[in-house]
């Protein structure tokens, strides 16, 4: 084998080495599930074209799905801690598959609304359990790399699902619902066949009080977690502007939908190319530094959109905030795993998922209001300012997170050795 070939083999082993088989089964199931993520991206189109909904009505149904997803983080995290990661995965994936079919066969408006809400609630419950299981089985020093590879395969699967969904829709939209439900069900089969229960078997006595309370809200009673959650929420609200206000603003300045699609595709391409190799870099960085850089780059990238709508400038802006996305996604999940007591990993991961679901609901409302009432300059300038504020907050709260994890290590010696 040539020196170049040996080098690539060595790099590949370093990239995937040290991760247990349970992780790879969850990784594979995630790929299968994301390859069938057909319905949600095409939901508004389906409702307006096939069911005759007005645009506003379709938006309301999509919002109901988002509301269900907000609750799913809390419910899924609670179940993951109470009944176990494996049981929560099976319940969420298989009931989510049934909810997908219910939405596909629903015809009356009330049926469609109820099914959309249930799809958000049931279909997203598995996410906290996946993250909690990964935190259970992956050593702290490998978690950033593990979450990086998971986030990478999510983007690979989603990028392939979009063209596959467009092709499959030629056979009728019902095909999308059935195919999506089948891949979700298959993920559950993989879990049932190969994924054991990973939840810590014997919660410590200090958890007895928390176990009697409402564990869903335990992270929101944790001031250290809240200090971490605020800049994450702010950064997520900046990032979510790509979904509504960014296409509206660029279209108003003369960019065609086709051109915008090409510009935005740079995001998926960069994530797919960079994410596998980001894990090794992130493993050597302090968590607070990586999160601060991610928030600053996200704010800067969206701030650059305020300078114009020329394609080279738009591509530069997308590149900058895409690098911020690559830095934040795996590190934030790893920090949540570090902050959580072992018996509450599901709840904490659920709370983190809720932050993103909440930002998906709030950011379009705030962003469109700013764009419509104050104009593009305050919108994109505000994104830059908020991103820099979030970066500063991450750095300022690092010391409190370190103290928190030191205290956790006194109770759970194996909980974390990561650098914050």
C-alpha positions as a Markdown table, in Angstrom:
| # | Residue | x | y | z |
|---|---|---|---|---|
| 1 | Unk | 0.0 | 0.0 | 0.0 |
| 2 | Unk | 1.3 | 3.4 | -0.9 |
| 3 | Unk | 2.2 | 6.0 | 1.7 |
| 4 | Unk | -0.9 | 8.0 | 0.7 |
| 5 | Unk | -3.1 | 5.0 | 1.1 |
| 6 | Unk | -1.7 | 4.1 | 4.5 |
| 7 | Unk | -2.2 | 7.7 | 5.6 |
| 8 | Unk | -5.9 | 7.6 | 4.5 |
| 9 | Unk | -6.4 | 4.3 | 6.4 |
| 10 | Unk | -4.8 | 5.8 | 9.5 |
| 11 | Unk | -7.0 | 8.9 | 9.3 |
| 12 | Unk | -10.1 | 6.8 | 8.8 |
| 13 | Unk | -9.3 | 4.6 | 11.8 |
| 14 | Unk | -8.7 | 7.7 | 13.9 |
| 15 | Unk | -12.0 | 9.1 | 12.8 |
| 16 | Unk | -14.2 | 6.1 | 13.7 |
| 17 | Unk | -12.0 | 4.3 | 16.2 |
| 18 | Unk | -12.9 | 4.0 | 19.9 |
| 19 | Unk | -16.7 | 4.1 | 19.4 |
| 20 | Unk | -18.8 | 1.1 | 20.6 |
| 21 | Unk | -21.0 | -1.1 | 18.4 |
| 22 | Unk | -24.2 | 0.2 | 20.0 |
| 23 | Unk | -23.3 | 3.7 | 18.8 |
| 24 | Unk | -22.8 | 2.4 | 15.2 |
| 25 | Unk | -26.2 | 0.7 | 15.3 |
| 26 | Unk | -27.8 | 4.0 | 16.3 |
| 27 | Unk | -25.8 | 5.7 | 13.6 |
| 28 | Unk | -27.0 | 3.3 | 11.0 |
| 29 | Unk | -30.6 | 3.5 | 12.1 |
| 30 | Unk | -30.3 | 7.3 | 11.9 |
| 31 | Unk | -29.1 | 7.0 | 8.3 |
| 32 | Unk | -32.0 | 4.7 | 7.4 |
| 33 | Unk | -34.5 | 7.0 | 9.0 |
| 34 | Unk | -33.1 | 10.2 | 7.4 |
| 35 | Unk | -33.0 | 8.6 | 4.0 |
| 36 | Unk | -36.8 | 8.5 | 4.3 |
| 37 | Unk | -37.3 | 12.0 | 5.6 |
| 38 | Unk | -39.7 | 12.9 | 2.8 |
| 39 | Unk | -42.8 | 14.3 | 4.3 |
| 40 | Unk | -41.9 | 17.3 | 6.5 |
| 41 | Unk | -40.0 | 19.2 | 3.8 |
| 42 | Unk | -42.9 | 18.6 | 1.3 |
| 43 | Unk | -45.7 | 19.0 | 3.9 |
| 44 | Unk | -46.8 | 22.6 | 3.0 |
| 45 | Unk | -46.6 | 21.7 | -0.8 |
| 46 | Unk | -48.7 | 18.6 | -0.2 |
| 47 | Unk | -51.4 | 20.5 | 1.8 |
| 48 | Unk | -51.7 | 23.3 | -0.8 |
| 49 | Unk | -51.6 | 21.1 | -3.9 |
| 50 | Unk | -53.3 | 17.9 | -2.8 |
| 51 | Unk | -55.6 | 19.0 | 0.0 |
| 52 | Unk | -56.5 | 22.5 | -1.3 |
| 53 | Unk | -55.3 | 24.4 | 1.8 |
| 54 | Unk | -54.6 | 28.1 | 1.6 |
| 55 | Unk | -51.0 | 29.1 | 2.3 |
| 56 | Unk | -52.0 | 30.5 | 5.8 |
| 57 | Unk | -53.8 | 27.2 | 6.6 |
| 58 | Unk | -50.9 | 25.1 | 5.5 |
| 59 | Unk | -48.6 | 27.3 | 7.7 |
| 60 | Unk | -50.9 | 26.6 | 10.6 |
| 61 | Unk | -50.7 | 22.9 | 10.2 |
| 62 | Unk | -46.9 | 23.0 | 9.9 |
| 63 | Unk | -46.9 | 25.1 | 13.1 |
| 64 | Unk | -49.0 | 22.4 | 14.8 |
| 65 | Unk | -46.3 | 19.9 | 13.9 |
| 66 | Unk | -43.7 | 22.2 | 15.4 |
| 67 | Unk | -45.7 | 22.6 | 18.6 |
| 68 | Unk | -45.8 | 18.8 | 18.9 |
| 69 | Unk | -42.0 | 18.7 | 18.4 |
| 70 | Unk | -41.5 | 21.2 | 21.2 |
| 71 | Unk | -43.4 | 18.9 | 23.6 |
| 72 | Unk | -41.6 | 15.8 | 22.2 |
| 73 | Unk | -38.3 | 17.0 | 23.6 |
| 74 | Unk | -39.6 | 17.1 | 27.1 |
| 75 | Unk | -41.7 | 14.0 | 26.9 |
| 76 | Unk | -39.1 | 11.9 | 25.1 |
| 77 | Unk | -36.4 | 13.0 | 27.5 |
| 78 | Unk | -38.5 | 12.1 | 30.5 |
| 79 | Unk | -39.4 | 8.7 | 29.1 |
| 80 | Unk | -35.8 | 8.0 | 28.3 |
| 81 | Unk | -34.9 | 8.5 | 32.0 |
| 82 | Unk | -38.0 | 6.8 | 33.4 |
| 83 | Unk | -38.6 | 3.7 | 31.2 |
| 84 | Unk | -35.3 | 3.5 | 29.5 |
| 85 | Unk | -33.6 | 4.6 | 26.3 |
| 86 | Unk | -34.5 | 1.4 | 24.3 |
| 87 | Unk | -38.1 | 1.4 | 25.3 |
| 88 | Unk | -38.4 | 5.2 | 24.4 |
| 89 | Unk | -36.8 | 4.6 | 21.0 |
| 90 | Unk | -39.2 | 1.7 | 20.2 |
| 91 | Unk | -42.3 | 3.6 | 21.4 |
| 92 | Unk | -41.3 | 6.8 | 19.6 |
| 93 | Unk | -40.2 | 5.3 | 16.3 |
| 94 | Unk | -43.1 | 2.8 | 15.9 |
| 95 | Unk | -45.8 | 5.2 | 17.1 |
| 96 | Unk | -44.2 | 7.9 | 15.0 |
| 97 | Unk | -44.5 | 5.6 | 12.0 |
| 98 | Unk | -48.2 | 5.1 | 12.7 |
| 99 | Unk | -48.7 | 8.8 | 13.0 |
| 100 | Unk | -47.0 | 9.3 | 9.6 |
| 101 | Unk | -49.5 | 6.9 | 8.0 |
| 102 | Unk | -52.4 | 8.6 | 9.8 |
| 103 | Unk | -51.4 | 11.9 | 8.4 |
| 104 | Unk | -51.1 | 10.4 | 4.9 |
| 105 | Unk | -54.6 | 9.0 | 5.0 |
| 106 | Unk | -56.2 | 11.9 | 6.8 |
| 107 | Unk | -58.7 | 13.9 | 4.6 |
| 108 | Unk | -60.8 | 16.1 | 6.9 |
| 109 | Unk | -59.1 | 19.3 | 8.2 |
| 110 | Unk | -59.4 | 18.3 | 11.8 |
| 111 | Unk | -57.9 | 14.9 | 11.1 |
| 112 | Unk | -55.0 | 16.5 | 9.3 |
| 113 | Unk | -54.4 | 19.0 | 12.1 |
| 114 | Unk | -54.5 | 16.3 | 14.8 |
| 115 | Unk | -52.3 | 13.9 | 12.8 |
| 116 | Unk | -49.7 | 16.7 | 12.2 |
| 117 | Unk | -49.5 | 17.5 | 15.9 |
| 118 | Unk | -49.2 | 13.8 | 16.8 |
| 119 | Unk | -46.5 | 13.3 | 14.2 |
| 120 | Unk | -44.5 | 16.1 | 15.8 |
| 121 | Unk | -45.1 | 14.8 | 19.3 |
| 122 | Unk | -44.6 | 11.1 | 18.6 |
| 123 | Unk | -42.2 | 11.2 | 15.7 |
| 124 | Unk | -39.6 | 13.4 | 17.4 |
| 125 | Unk | -39.7 | 11.6 | 20.8 |
| 126 | Unk | -36.8 | 9.3 | 19.9 |
| 127 | Unk | -34.2 | 12.1 | 19.5 |
| 128 | Unk | -33.4 | 12.7 | 23.3 |
| 129 | Unk | -33.2 | 8.9 | 23.8 |
| 130 | Unk | -30.6 | 8.6 | 21.0 |
| 131 | Unk | -28.5 | 11.4 | 22.4 |
| 132 | Unk | -28.8 | 10.0 | 25.9 |
| 133 | Unk | -27.8 | 6.5 | 24.8 |
| 134 | Unk | -24.8 | 7.9 | 23.0 |
| 135 | Unk | -23.8 | 9.7 | 26.1 |
| 136 | Unk | -24.2 | 6.5 | 28.1 |
| 137 | Unk | -22.0 | 4.3 | 25.9 |
| 138 | Unk | -19.4 | 6.8 | 24.5 |
| 139 | Unk | -16.6 | 7.9 | 26.8 |
| 140 | Unk | -16.5 | 11.7 | 27.4 |
| 141 | Unk | -13.3 | 12.3 | 25.5 |
| 142 | Unk | -14.9 | 10.8 | 22.3 |
| 143 | Unk | -18.4 | 12.4 | 22.6 |
| 144 | Unk | -17.7 | 15.4 | 20.4 |
| 145 | Unk | -16.5 | 13.2 | 17.7 |
| 146 | Unk | -19.4 | 10.8 | 18.1 |
| 147 | Unk | -22.0 | 13.5 | 17.9 |
| 148 | Unk | -20.1 | 15.1 | 15.0 |
| 149 | Unk | -20.4 | 11.8 | 13.0 |
| 150 | Unk | -24.0 | 11.5 | 13.9 |
| 151 | Unk | -24.8 | 15.1 | 12.8 |
| 152 | Unk | -22.9 | 14.3 | 9.6 |
| 153 | Unk | -24.9 | 11.3 | 8.7 |
| 154 | Unk | -28.1 | 13.2 | 9.5 |
| 155 | Unk | -27.1 | 15.8 | 6.9 |
| 156 | Unk | -26.0 | 13.1 | 4.4 |
| 157 | Unk | -29.4 | 11.3 | 4.7 |
| 158 | Unk | -31.4 | 14.5 | 4.5 |
| 159 | Unk | -29.5 | 15.7 | 1.4 |
| 160 | Unk | -30.3 | 12.4 | -0.3 |
| 161 | Unk | -33.9 | 12.3 | 0.9 |
| 162 | Unk | -34.9 | 15.6 | -0.8 |
| 163 | Unk | -34.2 | 14.5 | -4.4 |
| 164 | Unk | -35.5 | 11.0 | -3.6 |
| 165 | Unk | -38.7 | 12.5 | -2.2 |
| 166 | Unk | -39.1 | 14.7 | -5.3 |
| 167 | Unk | -38.8 | 11.7 | -7.5 |
| 168 | Unk | -41.1 | 9.5 | -5.4 |
| 169 | Unk | -43.8 | 12.2 | -5.4 |
| 170 | Unk | -44.4 | 11.5 | -9.1 |
| 171 | Unk | -46.1 | 8.3 | -8.0 |
| 172 | Unk | -48.4 | 10.4 | -5.7 |
| 173 | Unk | -47.8 | 12.0 | -2.4 |
| 174 | Unk | -49.2 | 9.0 | -0.5 |
| 175 | Unk | -46.0 | 7.2 | -1.6 |
| 176 | Unk | -44.0 | 9.7 | 0.5 |
| 177 | Unk | -46.0 | 9.0 | 3.6 |
| 178 | Unk | -45.7 | 5.3 | 3.3 |
| 179 | Unk | -42.0 | 5.3 | 2.5 |
| 180 | Unk | -41.3 | 7.7 | 5.4 |
| 181 | Unk | -43.3 | 5.5 | 7.7 |
| 182 | Unk | -41.4 | 2.4 | 6.6 |
| 183 | Unk | -37.9 | 3.8 | 7.1 |
| 184 | Unk | -39.0 | 5.0 | 10.6 |
| 185 | Unk | -40.4 | 1.6 | 11.4 |
| 186 | Unk | -37.2 | 0.0 | 10.1 |
| 187 | Unk | -35.1 | 2.1 | 12.5 |
| 188 | Unk | -37.2 | 0.7 | 15.3 |
| 189 | Unk | -36.5 | -2.8 | 14.1 |
| 190 | Unk | -32.7 | -2.1 | 14.2 |
| 191 | Unk | -33.1 | -0.8 | 17.8 |
| 192 | Unk | -35.2 | -3.9 | 18.8 |
| 193 | Unk | -32.7 | -6.3 | 17.2 |
| 194 | Unk | -29.3 | -4.8 | 18.1 |
| 195 | Unk | -29.5 | -1.9 | 20.7 |
| 196 | Unk | -29.5 | -2.9 | 24.4 |
| 197 | Unk | -30.7 | -0.8 | 27.2 |
| 198 | Unk | -28.0 | 1.7 | 28.2 |
| 199 | Unk | -29.6 | 3.7 | 31.0 |
| 200 | Unk | -27.6 | 3.6 | 34.3 |
| 201 | Unk | -29.1 | 0.7 | 36.2 |
| 202 | Unk | -28.8 | 2.1 | 39.7 |
| 203 | Unk | -29.5 | 5.9 | 40.1 |
| 204 | Unk | -27.8 | 7.3 | 43.2 |
| 205 | Unk | -29.8 | 8.1 | 46.3 |
| 206 | Unk | -29.3 | 11.8 | 45.8 |
| 207 | Unk | -31.6 | 11.5 | 42.8 |
| 208 | Unk | -34.6 | 10.3 | 44.9 |
| 209 | Unk | -36.0 | 13.8 | 45.4 |
| 210 | Unk | -35.6 | 14.7 | 41.8 |
| 211 | Unk | -37.3 | 11.4 | 40.8 |
| 212 | Unk | -40.4 | 12.4 | 42.7 |
| 213 | Unk | -40.6 | 15.8 | 41.1 |
| 214 | Unk | -41.3 | 16.6 | 37.5 |
| 215 | Unk | -38.0 | 15.5 | 35.8 |
| 216 | Unk | -39.1 | 17.1 | 32.5 |
| 217 | Unk | -38.3 | 20.5 | 34.0 |
| 218 | Unk | -35.2 | 19.6 | 35.9 |
| 219 | Unk | -32.8 | 21.2 | 33.4 |
| 220 | Unk | -34.8 | 24.4 | 33.5 |
| 221 | Unk | -34.2 | 24.5 | 37.3 |
| 222 | Unk | -30.5 | 24.1 | 36.8 |
| 223 | Unk | -28.9 | 27.6 | 36.6 |
| 224 | Unk | -25.8 | 26.3 | 34.9 |
| 225 | Unk | -27.8 | 24.6 | 32.2 |
| 226 | Unk | -29.9 | 27.8 | 31.7 |
| 227 | Unk | -26.6 | 29.8 | 31.3 |
| 228 | Unk | -25.7 | 27.4 | 28.5 |
| 229 | Unk | -29.2 | 27.3 | 27.0 |
| 230 | Unk | -29.6 | 31.1 | 26.5 |
| 231 | Unk | -26.8 | 31.6 | 24.0 |
| 232 | Unk | -27.7 | 28.3 | 22.3 |
| 233 | Unk | -31.3 | 29.5 | 21.8 |
| 234 | Unk | -30.1 | 32.9 | 20.5 |
| 235 | Unk | -27.7 | 31.2 | 18.1 |
| 236 | Unk | -30.5 | 28.8 | 17.0 |
| 237 | Unk | -32.8 | 31.7 | 16.3 |
| 238 | Unk | -30.2 | 33.3 | 14.1 |
| 239 | Unk | -29.6 | 30.1 | 12.2 |
| 240 | Unk | -33.3 | 29.5 | 11.6 |
| 241 | Unk | -33.5 | 32.7 | 9.6 |
| 242 | Unk | -32.3 | 30.7 | 6.6 |
| 243 | Unk | -35.7 | 29.0 | 6.4 |
| 244 | Unk | -38.0 | 32.1 | 6.0 |
| 245 | Unk | -36.5 | 35.6 | 6.1 |
| 246 | Unk | -33.3 | 34.8 | 4.1 |
| 247 | Unk | -35.2 | 33.6 | 1.0 |
| 248 | Unk | -37.7 | 36.4 | 1.3 |
| 249 | Unk | -35.0 | 39.1 | 1.5 |
| 250 | Unk | -32.8 | 37.7 | -1.2 |
| 251 | Unk | -35.8 | 37.3 | -3.5 |
| 252 | Unk | -36.9 | 40.9 | -2.9 |
| 253 | Unk | -33.4 | 41.9 | -4.0 |
| 254 | Unk | -33.7 | 40.0 | -7.3 |
| 255 | Unk | -32.3 | 36.5 | -6.6 |
| 256 | Unk | -34.3 | 33.8 | -8.3 |
| 257 | Unk | -35.5 | 30.7 | -6.4 |
| 258 | Unk | -33.2 | 28.5 | -8.6 |
| 259 | Unk | -30.2 | 30.7 | -7.7 |
| 260 | Unk | -31.1 | 30.7 | -4.0 |
| 261 | Unk | -31.3 | 26.9 | -4.1 |
| 262 | Unk | -27.8 | 26.7 | -5.5 |
| 263 | Unk | -26.5 | 29.2 | -2.8 |
| 264 | Unk | -28.2 | 27.3 | 0.0 |
| 265 | Unk | -26.9 | 23.9 | -1.3 |
| 266 | Unk | -23.4 | 25.1 | -0.3 |
| 267 | Unk | -24.6 | 24.7 | 3.4 |
| 268 | Unk | -25.3 | 21.0 | 3.0 |
| 269 | Unk | -22.2 | 20.4 | 0.9 |
| 270 | Unk | -19.9 | 22.1 | 3.5 |
| 271 | Unk | -21.5 | 20.2 | 6.4 |
| 272 | Unk | -21.1 | 16.9 | 4.6 |
| 273 | Unk | -17.5 | 17.6 | 3.6 |
| 274 | Unk | -16.3 | 19.2 | 6.9 |
| 275 | Unk | -18.3 | 17.5 | 9.7 |
| 276 | Unk | -16.4 | 14.1 | 9.7 |
| 277 | Unk | -13.1 | 15.8 | 10.2 |
| 278 | Unk | -14.3 | 18.5 | 12.6 |
| 279 | Unk | -14.7 | 16.0 | 15.4 |
| 280 | Unk | -10.9 | 15.5 | 15.8 |
| 281 | Unk | -10.3 | 19.3 | 15.9 |
| 282 | Unk | -13.2 | 19.8 | 18.3 |
| 283 | Unk | -11.8 | 17.1 | 20.6 |
| 284 | Unk | -8.7 | 19.2 | 21.2 |
| 285 | Unk | -10.6 | 22.5 | 21.8 |
| 286 | Unk | -12.2 | 23.8 | 24.9 |
| 287 | Unk | -16.0 | 23.4 | 24.7 |
| 288 | Unk | -16.5 | 27.1 | 25.5 |
| 289 | Unk | -14.1 | 28.2 | 22.8 |
| 290 | Unk | -15.8 | 26.1 | 20.1 |
| 291 | Unk | -19.3 | 27.3 | 21.1 |
| 292 | Unk | -18.2 | 30.9 | 21.2 |
| 293 | Unk | -16.6 | 30.6 | 17.8 |
| 294 | Unk | -19.7 | 28.9 | 16.5 |
| 295 | Unk | -22.0 | 31.7 | 17.7 |
| 296 | Unk | -19.7 | 34.4 | 16.4 |
| 297 | Unk | -19.5 | 32.8 | 13.0 |
| 298 | Unk | -23.2 | 32.2 | 12.8 |
| 299 | Unk | -23.9 | 35.9 | 13.6 |
| 300 | Unk | -21.2 | 37.1 | 11.2 |
| 301 | Unk | -22.4 | 34.9 | 8.4 |
| 302 | Unk | -26.0 | 36.1 | 8.6 |
| 303 | Unk | -24.7 | 39.7 | 9.1 |
| 304 | Unk | -22.9 | 39.4 | 5.8 |
| 305 | Unk | -26.3 | 38.9 | 4.0 |
| 306 | Unk | -27.1 | 42.5 | 4.9 |
| 307 | Unk | -24.3 | 43.7 | 2.5 |
| 308 | Unk | -26.0 | 42.6 | -0.7 |
| 309 | Unk | -27.5 | 39.7 | -2.7 |
| 310 | Unk | -24.8 | 39.1 | -5.2 |
| 311 | Unk | -24.1 | 35.4 | -5.6 |
| 312 | Unk | -20.4 | 35.5 | -4.5 |
| 313 | Unk | -21.2 | 37.5 | -1.4 |
| 314 | Unk | -24.2 | 35.2 | -0.6 |
| 315 | Unk | -22.0 | 32.1 | -1.0 |
| 316 | Unk | -19.4 | 33.6 | 1.3 |
| 317 | Unk | -22.1 | 34.4 | 3.9 |
| 318 | Unk | -23.4 | 30.8 | 3.7 |
| 319 | Unk | -19.9 | 29.4 | 4.0 |
| 320 | Unk | -19.3 | 31.4 | 7.2 |
| 321 | Unk | -22.5 | 30.4 | 9.0 |
| 322 | Unk | -22.1 | 26.8 | 7.8 |
| 323 | Unk | -18.7 | 26.6 | 9.5 |
| 324 | Unk | -20.5 | 27.9 | 12.7 |
| 325 | Unk | -23.1 | 25.1 | 12.3 |
| 326 | Unk | -20.3 | 22.5 | 12.0 |
| 327 | Unk | -18.7 | 23.7 | 15.1 |
| 328 | Unk | -21.7 | 24.1 | 17.3 |
| 329 | Unk | -23.9 | 21.0 | 16.6 |
| 330 | Unk | -21.6 | 18.2 | 18.1 |
| 331 | Unk | -20.1 | 20.3 | 20.8 |
| 332 | Unk | -23.4 | 21.5 | 22.2 |
| 333 | Unk | -24.7 | 17.9 | 22.4 |
| 334 | Unk | -21.5 | 16.9 | 24.2 |
| 335 | Unk | -21.8 | 19.7 | 26.7 |
| 336 | Unk | -25.4 | 18.7 | 27.5 |
| 337 | Unk | -24.1 | 15.2 | 28.1 |
| 338 | Unk | -21.4 | 16.6 | 30.3 |
| 339 | Unk | -23.8 | 18.8 | 32.4 |
| 340 | Unk | -26.4 | 16.1 | 33.0 |
| 341 | Unk | -26.3 | 13.7 | 35.9 |
| 342 | Unk | -26.2 | 10.1 | 34.4 |
| 343 | Unk | -29.8 | 9.4 | 35.5 |
| 344 | Unk | -31.1 | 12.6 | 33.9 |
| 345 | Unk | -29.3 | 12.5 | 30.5 |
| 346 | Unk | -32.6 | 11.9 | 28.7 |
| 347 | Unk | -34.3 | 14.9 | 30.3 |
| 348 | Unk | -31.3 | 17.2 | 29.6 |
| 349 | Unk | -31.1 | 16.1 | 25.9 |
| 350 | Unk | -34.8 | 16.6 | 25.6 |
| 351 | Unk | -34.5 | 20.1 | 27.0 |
| 352 | Unk | -31.8 | 20.8 | 24.4 |
| 353 | Unk | -34.0 | 19.5 | 21.6 |
| 354 | Unk | -36.8 | 21.8 | 22.9 |
| 355 | Unk | -34.5 | 24.8 | 22.4 |
| 356 | Unk | -34.2 | 24.1 | 18.7 |
| 357 | Unk | -37.8 | 23.2 | 18.3 |
| 358 | Unk | -38.7 | 26.5 | 20.1 |
| 359 | Unk | -36.4 | 28.5 | 17.9 |
| 360 | Unk | -38.0 | 27.0 | 14.8 |
| 361 | Unk | -41.3 | 28.3 | 16.0 |
| 362 | Unk | -40.2 | 31.7 | 17.3 |
| 363 | Unk | -37.5 | 32.8 | 14.8 |
| 364 | Unk | -39.8 | 33.0 | 11.7 |
| 365 | Unk | -42.2 | 35.2 | 13.7 |
| 366 | Unk | -39.5 | 37.6 | 15.0 |
| 367 | Unk | -37.5 | 37.6 | 11.8 |
| 368 | Unk | -40.5 | 38.4 | 9.5 |
| 369 | Unk | -41.6 | 41.1 | 11.9 |
| 370 | Unk | -38.2 | 42.8 | 11.8 |
| 371 | Unk | -37.9 | 42.4 | 8.0 |
| 372 | Unk | -41.4 | 43.8 | 7.4 |
| 373 | Unk | -41.4 | 46.6 | 10.0 |
| 374 | Unk | -37.8 | 47.7 | 10.3 |
| 375 | Unk | -36.1 | 46.4 | 7.1 |
| 376 | Unk | -33.2 | 44.2 | 6.3 |
| 377 | Unk | -30.4 | 46.3 | 7.9 |
| 378 | Unk | -31.8 | 45.9 | 11.5 |
| 379 | Unk | -32.5 | 42.2 | 10.8 |
| 380 | Unk | -29.1 | 41.2 | 9.6 |
| 381 | Unk | -27.3 | 43.7 | 11.8 |
| 382 | Unk | -29.2 | 42.3 | 14.7 |
| 383 | Unk | -28.1 | 38.8 | 13.8 |
| 384 | Unk | -24.5 | 39.9 | 14.0 |
| 385 | Unk | -25.0 | 41.6 | 17.3 |
| 386 | Unk | -26.8 | 38.7 | 18.9 |
| 387 | Unk | -24.2 | 36.2 | 17.6 |
| 388 | Unk | -21.4 | 38.2 | 19.2 |
| 389 | Unk | -23.4 | 38.5 | 22.4 |
| 390 | Unk | -24.0 | 34.8 | 22.5 |
| 391 | Unk | -20.3 | 34.2 | 21.9 |
| 392 | Unk | -19.3 | 36.4 | 24.8 |
| 393 | Unk | -21.9 | 34.7 | 27.0 |
| 394 | Unk | -20.4 | 31.3 | 26.2 |
| 395 | Unk | -17.0 | 32.4 | 27.3 |
| 396 | Unk | -18.2 | 34.1 | 30.4 |
| 397 | Unk | -20.2 | 31.1 | 31.6 |
| 398 | Unk | -17.4 | 28.6 | 31.0 |
| 399 | Unk | -16.1 | 28.9 | 34.6 |
| 400 | Unk | -19.5 | 28.1 | 36.1 |
| 401 | Unk | -19.8 | 25.0 | 33.8 |
| 402 | Unk | -16.4 | 23.8 | 34.9 |
| 403 | Unk | -17.4 | 24.2 | 38.6 |
| 404 | Unk | -20.6 | 22.4 | 37.9 |
| 405 | Unk | -18.8 | 19.4 | 36.2 |
| 406 | Unk | -16.2 | 19.3 | 39.0 |
| 407 | Unk | -19.1 | 18.9 | 41.5 |
| 408 | Unk | -20.7 | 16.2 | 39.3 |
| 409 | Unk | -17.4 | 14.3 | 39.3 |
| 410 | Unk | -17.5 | 14.2 | 43.1 |
| 411 | Unk | -20.8 | 12.3 | 42.8 |
| 412 | Unk | -20.1 | 10.4 | 39.6 |
| 413 | Unk | -16.4 | 10.0 | 39.0 |
| 414 | Unk | -16.8 | 8.8 | 35.4 |
| 415 | Unk | -19.2 | 11.5 | 34.4 |
| 416 | Unk | -16.9 | 13.8 | 32.4 |
| 417 | Unk | -13.2 | 14.6 | 31.9 |
| 418 | Unk | -13.9 | 16.9 | 28.9 |
| 419 | Unk | -12.3 | 20.3 | 28.7 |
| 420 | Unk | -14.8 | 23.2 | 28.9 |
